[in-house]
GROMACS .gro file of C-alpha atoms in nm:
model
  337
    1UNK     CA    1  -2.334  -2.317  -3.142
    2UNK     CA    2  -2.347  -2.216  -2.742
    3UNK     CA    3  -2.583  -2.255  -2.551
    4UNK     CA    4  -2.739  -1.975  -2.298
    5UNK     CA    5  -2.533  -2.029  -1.939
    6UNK     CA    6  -2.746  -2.160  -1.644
    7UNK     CA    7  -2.769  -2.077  -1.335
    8UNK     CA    8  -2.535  -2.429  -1.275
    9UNK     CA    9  -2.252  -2.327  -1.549
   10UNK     CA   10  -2.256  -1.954  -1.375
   11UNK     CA   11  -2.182  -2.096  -1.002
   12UNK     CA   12  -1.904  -2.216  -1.135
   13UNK     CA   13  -1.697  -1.947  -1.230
   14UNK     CA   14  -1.476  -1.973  -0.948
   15UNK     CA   15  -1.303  -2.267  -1.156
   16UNK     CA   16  -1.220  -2.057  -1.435
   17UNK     CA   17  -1.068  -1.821  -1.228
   18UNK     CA   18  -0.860  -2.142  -1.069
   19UNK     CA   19  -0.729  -2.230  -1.339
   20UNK     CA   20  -0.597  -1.949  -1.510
   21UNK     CA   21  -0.434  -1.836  -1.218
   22UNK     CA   22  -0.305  -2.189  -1.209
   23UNK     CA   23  -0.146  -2.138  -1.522
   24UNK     CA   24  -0.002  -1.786  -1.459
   25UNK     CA   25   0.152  -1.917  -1.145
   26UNK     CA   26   0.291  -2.182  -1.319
   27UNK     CA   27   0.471  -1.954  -1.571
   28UNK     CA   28   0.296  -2.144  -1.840
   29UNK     CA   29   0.285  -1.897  -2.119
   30UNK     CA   30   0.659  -1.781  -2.081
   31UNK     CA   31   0.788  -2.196  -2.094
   32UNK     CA   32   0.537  -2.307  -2.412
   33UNK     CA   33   0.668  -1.978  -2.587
   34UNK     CA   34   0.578  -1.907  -2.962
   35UNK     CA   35   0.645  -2.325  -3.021
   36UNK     CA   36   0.392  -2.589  -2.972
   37UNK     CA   37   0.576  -2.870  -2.680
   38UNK     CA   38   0.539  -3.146  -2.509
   39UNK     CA   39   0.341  -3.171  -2.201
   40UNK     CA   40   0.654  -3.411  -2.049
   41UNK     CA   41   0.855  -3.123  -2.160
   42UNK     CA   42   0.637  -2.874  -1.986
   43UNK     CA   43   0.579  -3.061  -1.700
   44UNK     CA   44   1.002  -3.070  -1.683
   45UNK     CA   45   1.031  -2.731  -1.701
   46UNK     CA   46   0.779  -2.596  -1.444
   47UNK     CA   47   0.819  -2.911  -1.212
   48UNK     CA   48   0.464  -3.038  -1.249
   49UNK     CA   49   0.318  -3.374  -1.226
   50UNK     CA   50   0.307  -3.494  -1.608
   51UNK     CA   51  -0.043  -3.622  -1.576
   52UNK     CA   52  -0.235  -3.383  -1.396
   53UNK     CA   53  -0.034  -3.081  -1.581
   54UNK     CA   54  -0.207  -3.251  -1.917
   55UNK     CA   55  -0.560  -3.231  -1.722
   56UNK     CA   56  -0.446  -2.871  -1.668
   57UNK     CA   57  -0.356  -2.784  -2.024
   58UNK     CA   58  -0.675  -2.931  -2.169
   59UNK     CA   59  -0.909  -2.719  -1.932
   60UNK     CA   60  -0.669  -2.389  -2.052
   61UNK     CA   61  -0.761  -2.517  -2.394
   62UNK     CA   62  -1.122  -2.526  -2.337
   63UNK     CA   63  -1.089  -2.158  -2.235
   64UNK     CA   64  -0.891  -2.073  -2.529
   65UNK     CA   65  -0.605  -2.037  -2.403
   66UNK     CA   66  -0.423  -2.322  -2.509
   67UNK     CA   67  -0.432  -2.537  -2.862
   68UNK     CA   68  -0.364  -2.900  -2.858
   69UNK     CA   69  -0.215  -2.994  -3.158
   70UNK     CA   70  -0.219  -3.335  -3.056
   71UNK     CA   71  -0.276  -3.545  -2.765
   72UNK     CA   72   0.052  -3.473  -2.561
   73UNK     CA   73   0.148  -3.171  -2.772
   74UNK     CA   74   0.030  -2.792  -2.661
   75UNK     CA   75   0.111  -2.419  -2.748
   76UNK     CA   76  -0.010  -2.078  -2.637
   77UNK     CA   77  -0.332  -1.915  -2.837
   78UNK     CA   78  -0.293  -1.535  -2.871
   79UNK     CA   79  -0.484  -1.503  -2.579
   80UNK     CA   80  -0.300  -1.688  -2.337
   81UNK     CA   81  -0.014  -1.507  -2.475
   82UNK     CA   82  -0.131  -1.257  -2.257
   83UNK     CA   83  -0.061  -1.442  -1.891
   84UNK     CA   84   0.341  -1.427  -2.008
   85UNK     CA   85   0.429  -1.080  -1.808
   86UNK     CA   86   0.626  -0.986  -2.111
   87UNK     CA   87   0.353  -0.920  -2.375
   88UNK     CA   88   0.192  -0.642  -2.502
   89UNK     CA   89  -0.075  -0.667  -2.330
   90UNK     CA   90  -0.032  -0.871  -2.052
   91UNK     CA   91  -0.276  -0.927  -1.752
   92UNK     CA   92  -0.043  -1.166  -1.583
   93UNK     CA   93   0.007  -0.902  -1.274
   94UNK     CA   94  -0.426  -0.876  -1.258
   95UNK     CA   95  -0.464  -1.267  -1.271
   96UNK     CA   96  -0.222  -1.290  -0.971
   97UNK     CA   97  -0.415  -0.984  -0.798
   98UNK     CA   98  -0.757  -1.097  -0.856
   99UNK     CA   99  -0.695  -1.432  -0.723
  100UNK     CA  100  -0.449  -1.369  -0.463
  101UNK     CA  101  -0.602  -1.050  -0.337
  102UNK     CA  102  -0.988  -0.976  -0.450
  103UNK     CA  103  -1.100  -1.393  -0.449
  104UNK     CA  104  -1.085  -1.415  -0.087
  105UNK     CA  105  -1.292  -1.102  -0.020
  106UNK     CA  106  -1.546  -1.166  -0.190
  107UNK     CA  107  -1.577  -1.513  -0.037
  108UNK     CA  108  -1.786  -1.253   0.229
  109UNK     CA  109  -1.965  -1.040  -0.051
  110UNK     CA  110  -2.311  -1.182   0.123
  111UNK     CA  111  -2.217  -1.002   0.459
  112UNK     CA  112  -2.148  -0.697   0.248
  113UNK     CA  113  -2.502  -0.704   0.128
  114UNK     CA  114  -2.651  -0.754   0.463
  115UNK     CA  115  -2.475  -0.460   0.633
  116UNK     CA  116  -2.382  -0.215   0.375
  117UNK     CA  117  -2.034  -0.241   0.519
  118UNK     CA  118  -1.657  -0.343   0.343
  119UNK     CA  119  -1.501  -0.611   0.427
  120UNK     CA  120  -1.225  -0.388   0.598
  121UNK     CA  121  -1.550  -0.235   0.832
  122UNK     CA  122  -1.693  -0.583   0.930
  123UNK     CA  123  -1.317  -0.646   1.047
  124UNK     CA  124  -1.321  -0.348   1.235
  125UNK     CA  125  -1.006  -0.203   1.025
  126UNK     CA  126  -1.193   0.145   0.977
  127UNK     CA  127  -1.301   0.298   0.676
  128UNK     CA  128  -1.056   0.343   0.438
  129UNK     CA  129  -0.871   0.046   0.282
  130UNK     CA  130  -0.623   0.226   0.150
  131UNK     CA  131  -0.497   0.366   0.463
  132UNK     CA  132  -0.521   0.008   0.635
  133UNK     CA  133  -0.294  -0.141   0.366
  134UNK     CA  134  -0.052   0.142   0.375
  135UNK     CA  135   0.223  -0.035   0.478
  136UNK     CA  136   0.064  -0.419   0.363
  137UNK     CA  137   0.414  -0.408   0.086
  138UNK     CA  138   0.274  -0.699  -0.099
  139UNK     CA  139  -0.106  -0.613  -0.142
  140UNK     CA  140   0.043  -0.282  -0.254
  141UNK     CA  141   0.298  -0.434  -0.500
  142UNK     CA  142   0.047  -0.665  -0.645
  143UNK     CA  143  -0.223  -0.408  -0.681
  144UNK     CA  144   0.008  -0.164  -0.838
  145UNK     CA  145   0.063  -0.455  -1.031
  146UNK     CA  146  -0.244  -0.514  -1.158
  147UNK     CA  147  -0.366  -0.113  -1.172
  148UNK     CA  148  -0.015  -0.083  -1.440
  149UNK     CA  149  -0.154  -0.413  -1.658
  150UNK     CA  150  -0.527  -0.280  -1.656
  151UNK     CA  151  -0.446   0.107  -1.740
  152UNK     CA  152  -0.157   0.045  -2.022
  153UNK     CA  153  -0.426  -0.145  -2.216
  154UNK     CA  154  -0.623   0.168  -2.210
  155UNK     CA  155  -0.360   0.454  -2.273
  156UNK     CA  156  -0.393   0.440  -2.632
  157UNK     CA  157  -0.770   0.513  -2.641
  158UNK     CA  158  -0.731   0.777  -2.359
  159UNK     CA  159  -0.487   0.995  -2.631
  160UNK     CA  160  -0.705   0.867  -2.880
  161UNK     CA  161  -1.015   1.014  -2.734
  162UNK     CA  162  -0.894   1.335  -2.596
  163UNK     CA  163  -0.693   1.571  -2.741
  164UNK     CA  164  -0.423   1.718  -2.562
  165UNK     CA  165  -0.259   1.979  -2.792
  166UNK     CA  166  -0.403   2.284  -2.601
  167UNK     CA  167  -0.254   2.157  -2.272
  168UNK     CA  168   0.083   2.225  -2.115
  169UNK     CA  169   0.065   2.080  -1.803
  170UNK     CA  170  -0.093   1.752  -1.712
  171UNK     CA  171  -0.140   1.605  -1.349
  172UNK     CA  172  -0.249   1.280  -1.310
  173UNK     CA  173  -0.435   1.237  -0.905
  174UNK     CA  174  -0.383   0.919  -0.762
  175UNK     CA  175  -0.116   0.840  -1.041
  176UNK     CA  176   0.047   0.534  -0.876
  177UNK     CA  177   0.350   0.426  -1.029
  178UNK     CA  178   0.298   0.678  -1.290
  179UNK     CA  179   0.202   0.425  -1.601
  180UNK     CA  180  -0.062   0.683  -1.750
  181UNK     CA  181   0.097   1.012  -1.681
  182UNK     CA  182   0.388   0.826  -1.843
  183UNK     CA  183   0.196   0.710  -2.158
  184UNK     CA  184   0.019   1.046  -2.179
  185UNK     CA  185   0.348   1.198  -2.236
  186UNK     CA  186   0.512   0.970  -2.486
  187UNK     CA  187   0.258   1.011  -2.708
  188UNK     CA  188   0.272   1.455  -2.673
  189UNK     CA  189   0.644   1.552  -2.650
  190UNK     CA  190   0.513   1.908  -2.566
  191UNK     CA  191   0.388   1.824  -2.213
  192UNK     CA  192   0.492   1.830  -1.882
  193UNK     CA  193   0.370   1.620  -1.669
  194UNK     CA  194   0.277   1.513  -1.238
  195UNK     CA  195   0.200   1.206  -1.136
  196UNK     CA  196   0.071   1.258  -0.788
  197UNK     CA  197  -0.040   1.027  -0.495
  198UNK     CA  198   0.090   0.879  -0.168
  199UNK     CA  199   0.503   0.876  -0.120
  200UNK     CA  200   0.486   0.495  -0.133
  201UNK     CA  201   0.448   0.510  -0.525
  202UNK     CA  202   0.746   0.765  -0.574
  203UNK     CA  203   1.063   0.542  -0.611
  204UNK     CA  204   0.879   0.361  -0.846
  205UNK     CA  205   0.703   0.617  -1.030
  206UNK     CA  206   1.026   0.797  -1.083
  207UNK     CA  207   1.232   0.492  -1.183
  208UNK     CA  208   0.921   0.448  -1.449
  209UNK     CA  209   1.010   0.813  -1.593
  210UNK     CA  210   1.374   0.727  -1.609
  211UNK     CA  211   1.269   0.400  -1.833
  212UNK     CA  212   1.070   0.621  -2.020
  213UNK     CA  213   1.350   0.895  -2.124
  214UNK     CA  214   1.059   1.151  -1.964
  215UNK     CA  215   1.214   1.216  -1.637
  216UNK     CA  216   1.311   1.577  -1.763
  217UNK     CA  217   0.956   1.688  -1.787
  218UNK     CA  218   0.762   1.424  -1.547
  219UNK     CA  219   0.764   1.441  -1.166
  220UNK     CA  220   0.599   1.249  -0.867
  221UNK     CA  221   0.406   1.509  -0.624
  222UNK     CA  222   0.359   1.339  -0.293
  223UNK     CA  223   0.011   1.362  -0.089
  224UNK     CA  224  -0.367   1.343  -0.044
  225UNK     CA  225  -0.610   1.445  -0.266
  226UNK     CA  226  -0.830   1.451   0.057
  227UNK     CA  227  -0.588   1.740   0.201
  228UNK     CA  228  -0.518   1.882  -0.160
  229UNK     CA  229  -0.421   1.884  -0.470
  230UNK     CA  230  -0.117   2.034  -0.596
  231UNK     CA  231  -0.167   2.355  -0.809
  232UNK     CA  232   0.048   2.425  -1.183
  233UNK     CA  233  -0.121   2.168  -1.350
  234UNK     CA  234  -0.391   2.287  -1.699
  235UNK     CA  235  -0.539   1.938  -1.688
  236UNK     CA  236  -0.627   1.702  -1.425
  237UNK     CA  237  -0.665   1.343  -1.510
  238UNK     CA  238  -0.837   1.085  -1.271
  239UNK     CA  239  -0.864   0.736  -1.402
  240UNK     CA  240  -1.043   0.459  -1.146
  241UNK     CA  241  -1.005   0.712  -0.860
  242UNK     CA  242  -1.396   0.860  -0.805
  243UNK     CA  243  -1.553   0.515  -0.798
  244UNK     CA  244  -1.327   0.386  -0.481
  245UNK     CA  245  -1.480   0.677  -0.272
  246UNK     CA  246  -1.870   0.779  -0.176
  247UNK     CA  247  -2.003   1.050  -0.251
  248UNK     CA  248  -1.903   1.253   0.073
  249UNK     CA  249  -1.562   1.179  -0.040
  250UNK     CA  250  -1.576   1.222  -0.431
  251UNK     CA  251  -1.692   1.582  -0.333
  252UNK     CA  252  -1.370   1.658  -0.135
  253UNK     CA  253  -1.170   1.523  -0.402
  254UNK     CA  254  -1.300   1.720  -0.677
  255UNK     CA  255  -1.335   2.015  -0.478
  256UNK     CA  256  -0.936   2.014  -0.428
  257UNK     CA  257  -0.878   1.983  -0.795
  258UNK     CA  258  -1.083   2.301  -0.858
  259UNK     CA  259  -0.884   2.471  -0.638
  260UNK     CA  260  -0.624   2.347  -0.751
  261UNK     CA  261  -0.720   2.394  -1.153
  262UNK     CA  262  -0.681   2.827  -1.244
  263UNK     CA  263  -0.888   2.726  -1.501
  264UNK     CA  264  -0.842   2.397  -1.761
  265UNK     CA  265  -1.005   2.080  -1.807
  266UNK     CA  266  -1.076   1.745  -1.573
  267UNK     CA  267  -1.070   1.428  -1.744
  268UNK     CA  268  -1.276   1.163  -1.530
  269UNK     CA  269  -1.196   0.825  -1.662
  270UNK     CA  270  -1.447   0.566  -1.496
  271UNK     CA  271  -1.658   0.268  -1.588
  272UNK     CA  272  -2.055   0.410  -1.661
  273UNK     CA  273  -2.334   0.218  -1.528
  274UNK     CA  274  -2.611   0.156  -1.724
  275UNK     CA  275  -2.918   0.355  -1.606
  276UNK     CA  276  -3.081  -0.013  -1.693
  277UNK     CA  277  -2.855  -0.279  -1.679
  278UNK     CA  278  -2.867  -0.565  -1.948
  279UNK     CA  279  -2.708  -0.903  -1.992
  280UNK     CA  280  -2.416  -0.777  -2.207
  281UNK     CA  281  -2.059  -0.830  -2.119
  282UNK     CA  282  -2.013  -0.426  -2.078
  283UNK     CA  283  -2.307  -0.409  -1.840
  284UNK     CA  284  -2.162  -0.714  -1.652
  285UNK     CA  285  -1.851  -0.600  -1.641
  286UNK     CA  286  -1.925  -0.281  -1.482
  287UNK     CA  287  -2.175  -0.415  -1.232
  288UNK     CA  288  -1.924  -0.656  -1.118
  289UNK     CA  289  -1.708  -0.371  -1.090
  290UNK     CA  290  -1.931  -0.209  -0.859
  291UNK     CA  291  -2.013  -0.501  -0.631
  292UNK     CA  292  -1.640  -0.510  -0.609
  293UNK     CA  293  -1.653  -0.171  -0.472
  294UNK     CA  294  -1.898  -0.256  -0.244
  295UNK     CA  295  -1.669  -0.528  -0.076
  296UNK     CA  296  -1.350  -0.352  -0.120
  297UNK     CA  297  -1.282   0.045  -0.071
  298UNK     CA  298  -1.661   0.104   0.020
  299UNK     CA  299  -1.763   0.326  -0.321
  300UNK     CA  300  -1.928   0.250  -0.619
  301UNK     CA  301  -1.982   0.292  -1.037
  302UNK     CA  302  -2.184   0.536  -1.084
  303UNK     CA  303  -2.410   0.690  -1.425
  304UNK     CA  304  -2.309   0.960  -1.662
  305UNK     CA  305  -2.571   1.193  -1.457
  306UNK     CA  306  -2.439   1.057  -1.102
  307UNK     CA  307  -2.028   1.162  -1.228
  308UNK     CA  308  -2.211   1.512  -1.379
  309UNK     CA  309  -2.427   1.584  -1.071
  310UNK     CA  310  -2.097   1.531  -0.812
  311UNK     CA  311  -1.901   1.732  -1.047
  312UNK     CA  312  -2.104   1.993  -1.083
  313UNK     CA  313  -2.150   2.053  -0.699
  314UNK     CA  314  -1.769   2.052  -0.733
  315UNK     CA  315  -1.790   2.356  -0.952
  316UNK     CA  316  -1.722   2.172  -1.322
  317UNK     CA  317  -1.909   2.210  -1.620
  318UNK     CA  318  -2.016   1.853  -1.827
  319UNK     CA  319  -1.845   1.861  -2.182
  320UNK     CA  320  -1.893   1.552  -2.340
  321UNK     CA  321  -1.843   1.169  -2.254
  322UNK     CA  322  -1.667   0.939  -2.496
  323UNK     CA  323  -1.641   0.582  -2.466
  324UNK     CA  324  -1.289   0.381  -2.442
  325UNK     CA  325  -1.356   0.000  -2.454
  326UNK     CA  326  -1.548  -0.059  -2.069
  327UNK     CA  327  -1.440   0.252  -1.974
  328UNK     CA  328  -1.565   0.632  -2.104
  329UNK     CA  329  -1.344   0.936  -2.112
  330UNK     CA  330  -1.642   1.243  -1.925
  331UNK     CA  331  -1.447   1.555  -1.969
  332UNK     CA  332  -1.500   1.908  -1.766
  333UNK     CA  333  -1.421   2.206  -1.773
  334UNK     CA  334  -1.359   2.444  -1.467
  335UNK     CA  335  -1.611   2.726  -1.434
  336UNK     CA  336  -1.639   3.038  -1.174
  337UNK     CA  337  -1.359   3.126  -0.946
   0.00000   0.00000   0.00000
């Protein structure tokens, strides 16, 4: 039976996070494969120290990542399974980002707290990290990355939760590299679909279509949802876009998609905060979400009422809110003119 966590195992989180990555950079659940081997063997194969590789493996198996069949002898749990950048699914690109990227900002979360400011404010980068890291290639690539790993999990319980037969045209703001748009479409052969957001994403978005077979009825819009929104579209999608932003910024955003909408439906897919948070993973989850807001892009998770109260200012009608795993689906619907 486990025990509650205190306050000593929490503090040390940061190992967890250590070693996992350790292992993803390693390449560790691509070598062990489907077959239980060796640690020598390992060790051979990803040019590791024997010994401390075994120290390694044993930690992964205390995590539940690894099984040790015997002493020397390890293999890949169904979980672990998921740091080898082919499965299905695979949060080998997010491991790499979070540790890589998000660790060593919020080694500073505490001046965050103090000022109310992002880390990209305290260094006096301005206000928008986005715009600072336009032209970073590898913070982009790995949070691309990592945004492709997290949303694919969730695709299925998007279409699950919404359904799309009524729509003909679907546009998804801030689309990246075009993985939901993408999945959205597979799964409705009757749609057309836009993926829009800055030009950076549009070689890679449209080389995604082309892997799809969807490249007939899928295109990459390039621009700012600040400046506007392209029109055409029935249905707007935004999935982790709202809680990067304040709520100056949210407002300009949805503004330009009801402009842009003639009339249709907004699909807000965000994390929910609890109006009273509890101890439960979900609540965690989110909160930690949040604080990463906070250090990162400068916005924040917000309630059911907070997302109903911006949208509304916006000009959008609350329909319902259904939950997808940690995230909910809040759908709108375009009212006046």
């Amino acid at each position: 039976m486990s025990r509650p966590a205190s306050v000593h195992d929490l503090v040390q989180s940061h190992r967890i996070t250590a070693v996992i990555y350790s292992a993803a950079k390693l390449n560790l659940a691509e070598t062990i494969g489907d077959d239980a081997k060796s640690v020598a063997e390992i060790a051979r194969l990803v040019s590791a120290d024997e010994s401390a590789l075994r120290r390694l493996l044993v930690g992964l198996t205390t995590l539940g990542l690894c099984g040790q069949t015997d002493r020397d002898r390890f293999a890949m749990t169904d979980m672990g399974r998921q740091l080898d950048e082919t499965a299905d699914p695979s949060f080998k690109d997010w491991v790499l980002f979070e540790s890589e990227m998000l660790a060593q900002s919020w080694s500073g979360l505490i001046d965050s707290v103090r000022t109310g400011k992002t880390a990209s404010q305290l260094r006096g980068d301005g206000d928008d990290r986005y715009a600072v890291t336009g032209h970073a290639t590898e913070w982009t690539r790995r949070f691309n990355a990592a945004m492709v790993s997290l949303t694919r999990t969730i695709v299925p319980k998007i279409v699950a939760a919404h359904d799309f037969a009524a729509a003909c045209v679907v546009m998804d703001i801030g689309g990246g590299t075009g993985e939901l748009i993408g999945g959205v479409l597979q799964r409705n052969p009757h749609l057309e679909g836009v993926a829009f957001d800055l030009a950076r994403c549009e070689a890679d978005a449209r080389a995604h279509f082309d892997r799809l077979g969807i490249a007939g009825r899928c295109r990459f819009a390039a621009g700012s949802f600040f400046e506007e929104v392209p029109r055409g579209a029935d249905t707007i999608l935004m999935k982790s876009i709202l809680h990067n932003w304040n709520d100056d910024r949210c407002r300009i955003i949805l503004r330009n998609c009801w402009d842009a909408l003639p009339s249709g439906t907004l699909i807000v897919i965000e994390r929910i905060m609890p109006e009273l948070a509890t101890t439960e993973p979900e609540d965690r989850s989110c909160v930690m979400s949040d604080l990463n807001m906070l250090r990162g892009p400068g916005g924040c998770e917000r309630t059911e009422a907070e997302y109903c109260r911006l949208a509304g200012l916006a000009g959008f009608a609350f329909v319902r809110t259904t939950g997808i795993g940690s995230f909910s689906l809040v759908q709108f619907r375009k009212v006046g003119s």
